[in-house]
């Protein structure tokens, strides 16, 4: 089968990697390349950055029509070509734009193993936006988007605040309002330029469309959802649209709702119990995905270092009442990193006389009773707690009985 035949059906990840590397060669990249299957990326030892992730390209390729697939690969092949950022801020300022990304984006950059002598990107010009989202600065051109780090701003002699102000002005001028109406009070952005979510940073634009007290969601990079009302029905529909966008579009940004206070987007806490539950479930599903990525990166790092630490899994379980909750496990005698979950199951593993003993307790209760045995680790976007010693059985029995 020739490479062109692969454009007419959904290829396996391995075959798609061959397509991507072929496109890189066609673009003129001459350096070494190898497929890193566990992380689904192309390693380029010796090049700046060291790797090109394939997840987004593969998603877009599989979603595209047969006629559009070649264009998708051609577009992403630009990632293999290093474009020089201008030496002066004046030459670069017109291409600055603000971008919103998940905290997991920073996590992957910090923890992800790289090829050759490449170093992880830990100095992005980032600012906290919400509990699950950060604001970054990008240098954007027709074929390539580069996330900027603080060292680049230092080279230009410009502060992060000043650069962010210019980036917001550029975003405001990028294109006129483009929204479609989904219902009497519901609207969805329709720029489809990967900066739809960033436009939550422009309250004047949102107010013109959805009034002075909108509820906003930015589920993906290419989608901003607005509700002009706070009614239960509209907010439930808003969550449903957000979940659908995440499942179909990928490139998740945030699972929170937002409102504007003094011209700034801040998290909105719905008063309706069902809306709050649906929103919390959406957040749990996002956490499961992000914690799984974190676990993979940590496991790889510990294996390379020869460190014996068990990285516990963040799991979702549906209870008898059909509600979703998160759970992890803590095993006696195991040096482990625990994710922060709704509940935790503690027990023994193959210990004579104690096999099968289990305690299912609420996370908050466990921290109150055994927090002195749990050390929160620094530097992780998603909380991880190091545990070595096991809680007292009497305390666990008391917790489990509550």
Short mmCIF file of N, CA and C in Angstrom, two decimals, residues 48-110:
data_model
loop_
_atom_site.label_atom_id
_atom_site.label_comp_id
_atom_site.label_asym_id
_atom_site.label_seq_id
_atom_site.Cartn_x
_atom_site.Cartn_y
_atom_site.Cartn_z
N UNK A 48 15.38 22.12 18.27
CA UNK A 48 14.78 22.94 19.32
C UNK A 48 13.40 22.37 19.65
N UNK A 49 13.15 22.15 20.95
CA UNK A 49 11.87 21.58 21.35
C UNK A 49 11.92 20.08 21.44
N UNK A 50 12.53 19.42 20.44
CA UNK A 50 12.79 18.00 20.53
C UNK A 50 11.67 17.07 20.15
N UNK A 51 10.42 17.56 19.99
CA UNK A 51 9.32 16.65 19.71
C UNK A 51 8.13 17.40 19.13
N UNK A 52 7.33 16.67 18.35
CA UNK A 52 6.06 17.20 17.83
C UNK A 52 4.96 16.22 18.24
N UNK A 53 4.01 16.70 19.03
CA UNK A 53 2.89 15.86 19.45
C UNK A 53 1.91 15.68 18.30
N UNK A 54 1.35 14.48 18.18
CA UNK A 54 0.48 14.16 17.05
C UNK A 54 -1.01 14.10 17.40
N UNK A 55 -1.36 14.27 18.68
CA UNK A 55 -2.75 14.07 19.09
C UNK A 55 -3.72 14.97 18.32
N UNK A 56 -3.44 16.27 18.28
CA UNK A 56 -4.36 17.20 17.62
C UNK A 56 -4.42 16.97 16.12
N UNK A 57 -3.26 16.74 15.52
CA UNK A 57 -3.21 16.51 14.08
C UNK A 57 -3.99 15.25 13.71
N UNK A 58 -3.81 14.20 14.50
CA UNK A 58 -4.51 12.94 14.23
C UNK A 58 -6.03 13.12 14.38
N UNK A 59 -6.43 13.86 15.41
CA UNK A 59 -7.85 14.12 15.61
C UNK A 59 -8.43 14.87 14.43
N UNK A 60 -7.76 15.95 14.00
CA UNK A 60 -8.26 16.75 12.87
C UNK A 60 -8.27 15.93 11.59
N UNK A 61 -7.26 15.11 11.41
CA UNK A 61 -7.16 14.28 10.21
C UNK A 61 -8.32 13.29 10.13
N UNK A 62 -8.60 12.63 11.24
CA UNK A 62 -9.68 11.63 11.25
C UNK A 62 -11.05 12.26 11.11
N UNK A 63 -11.20 13.52 11.57
CA UNK A 63 -12.48 14.20 11.46
C UNK A 63 -12.68 14.85 10.09
N UNK A 64 -11.61 15.06 9.35
CA UNK A 64 -11.71 15.74 8.06
C UNK A 64 -12.25 14.81 6.98
N UNK A 65 -12.82 15.44 5.95
CA UNK A 65 -13.25 14.67 4.80
C UNK A 65 -12.04 14.20 4.02
N UNK A 66 -12.25 13.27 3.12
CA UNK A 66 -11.11 12.77 2.33
C UNK A 66 -10.42 13.88 1.56
N UNK A 67 -11.23 14.82 1.06
CA UNK A 67 -10.66 15.92 0.27
C UNK A 67 -9.83 16.88 1.12
N UNK A 68 -10.11 16.91 2.44
CA UNK A 68 -9.45 17.88 3.32
C UNK A 68 -8.25 17.31 4.06
N UNK A 69 -8.08 15.99 4.02
CA UNK A 69 -7.06 15.37 4.85
C UNK A 69 -5.63 15.79 4.49
N UNK A 70 -5.36 15.90 3.22
CA UNK A 70 -4.00 16.30 2.82
C UNK A 70 -3.69 17.70 3.34
N UNK A 71 -4.68 18.59 3.30
CA UNK A 71 -4.47 19.95 3.78
C UNK A 71 -4.18 19.96 5.28
N UNK A 72 -4.83 19.06 6.04
CA UNK A 72 -4.58 18.97 7.48
C UNK A 72 -3.13 18.59 7.74
N UNK A 73 -2.64 17.58 7.03
CA UNK A 73 -1.26 17.14 7.23
C UNK A 73 -0.28 18.23 6.79
N UNK A 74 -0.57 18.89 5.68
CA UNK A 74 0.30 19.96 5.20
C UNK A 74 0.39 21.08 6.24
N UNK A 75 -0.75 21.41 6.85
CA UNK A 75 -0.77 22.46 7.87
C UNK A 75 0.11 22.10 9.05
N UNK A 76 -0.05 20.88 9.56
CA UNK A 76 0.71 20.50 10.75
C UNK A 76 2.16 20.20 10.45
N UNK A 77 2.50 19.98 9.20
CA UNK A 77 3.90 19.72 8.87
C UNK A 77 4.76 20.95 9.15
N UNK A 78 4.11 22.12 9.27
CA UNK A 78 4.87 23.33 9.61
C UNK A 78 5.49 23.24 11.00
N UNK A 79 4.96 22.37 11.86
CA UNK A 79 5.52 22.22 13.20
C UNK A 79 6.94 21.68 13.16
N UNK A 80 7.31 21.03 12.08
CA UNK A 80 8.66 20.47 11.97
C UNK A 80 9.67 21.50 11.47
N UNK A 81 9.18 22.65 11.05
CA UNK A 81 10.05 23.69 10.51
C UNK A 81 10.18 24.80 11.54
N UNK A 82 11.37 25.06 11.98
CA UNK A 82 11.58 26.08 12.99
C UNK A 82 11.53 27.47 12.37
N UNK A 83 10.51 28.24 12.81
CA UNK A 83 10.39 29.63 12.34
C UNK A 83 11.03 30.55 13.37
N UNK A 84 11.83 31.47 12.90
CA UNK A 84 12.53 32.37 13.81
C UNK A 84 11.60 33.48 14.27
N UNK A 85 11.48 33.63 15.59
CA UNK A 85 10.72 34.74 16.15
C UNK A 85 11.54 36.02 15.94
N UNK A 86 10.90 37.12 15.57
CA UNK A 86 11.65 38.36 15.33
C UNK A 86 12.51 38.76 16.52
N UNK A 87 13.62 39.42 16.23
CA UNK A 87 14.54 39.84 17.28
C UNK A 87 14.00 41.01 18.09
N UNK A 88 13.16 41.84 17.47
CA UNK A 88 12.66 43.02 18.16
C UNK A 88 11.17 42.87 18.46
N UNK A 89 10.75 43.50 19.55
CA UNK A 89 9.35 43.44 19.93
C UNK A 89 8.48 44.17 18.91
N UNK A 90 8.98 45.23 18.36
CA UNK A 90 8.20 45.98 17.38
C UNK A 90 7.87 45.13 16.16
N UNK A 91 8.78 44.26 15.78
CA UNK A 91 8.54 43.40 14.62
C UNK A 91 7.59 42.25 14.97
N UNK A 92 7.52 41.91 16.25
CA UNK A 92 6.72 40.74 16.65
C UNK A 92 5.35 41.11 17.19
N UNK A 93 5.15 42.33 17.64
CA UNK A 93 3.96 42.68 18.42
C UNK A 93 2.65 42.46 17.66
N UNK A 94 2.65 42.63 16.37
CA UNK A 94 1.40 42.48 15.61
C UNK A 94 0.93 41.03 15.56
N UNK A 95 1.81 40.09 15.89
CA UNK A 95 1.44 38.67 15.85
C UNK A 95 1.22 38.07 17.24
N UNK A 96 1.19 38.91 18.27
CA UNK A 96 0.95 38.41 19.62
C UNK A 96 -0.54 38.21 19.85
N UNK A 97 -0.90 37.09 20.47
CA UNK A 97 -2.29 36.82 20.81
C UNK A 97 -2.35 36.07 22.14
N UNK A 98 -3.41 36.29 22.93
CA UNK A 98 -3.56 35.53 24.18
C UNK A 98 -4.20 34.18 23.90
N UNK A 99 -3.75 33.16 24.60
CA UNK A 99 -4.35 31.83 24.47
C UNK A 99 -4.66 31.29 25.86
N UNK A 100 -5.73 30.53 25.95
CA UNK A 100 -6.10 29.85 27.19
C UNK A 100 -5.85 28.36 27.02
N UNK A 101 -5.23 27.76 28.02
CA UNK A 101 -4.91 26.34 27.98
C UNK A 101 -5.21 25.73 29.35
N UNK A 102 -5.39 24.43 29.36
CA UNK A 102 -5.59 23.73 30.63
C UNK A 102 -4.30 23.74 31.44
N UNK A 103 -4.46 23.57 32.75
CA UNK A 103 -3.27 23.40 33.57
C UNK A 103 -2.48 22.18 33.16
N UNK A 104 -3.17 21.18 32.59
CA UNK A 104 -2.49 19.97 32.13
C UNK A 104 -1.51 20.27 30.99
N UNK A 105 -1.75 21.35 30.25
CA UNK A 105 -0.82 21.75 29.19
C UNK A 105 0.54 22.09 29.80
N UNK A 106 0.52 22.87 30.88
CA UNK A 106 1.78 23.18 31.56
C UNK A 106 2.40 21.93 32.17
N UNK A 107 1.54 21.08 32.72
CA UNK A 107 2.01 19.84 33.33
C UNK A 107 2.78 18.98 32.33
N UNK A 108 2.23 18.83 31.11
CA UNK A 108 2.89 18.02 30.10
C UNK A 108 4.23 18.61 29.70
N UNK A 109 4.28 19.95 29.62
CA UNK A 109 5.53 20.60 29.26
C UNK A 109 6.59 20.42 30.33
N UNK A 110 6.16 20.39 31.59
CA UNK A 110 7.11 20.28 32.69
C UNK A 110 7.57 18.85 32.95
#
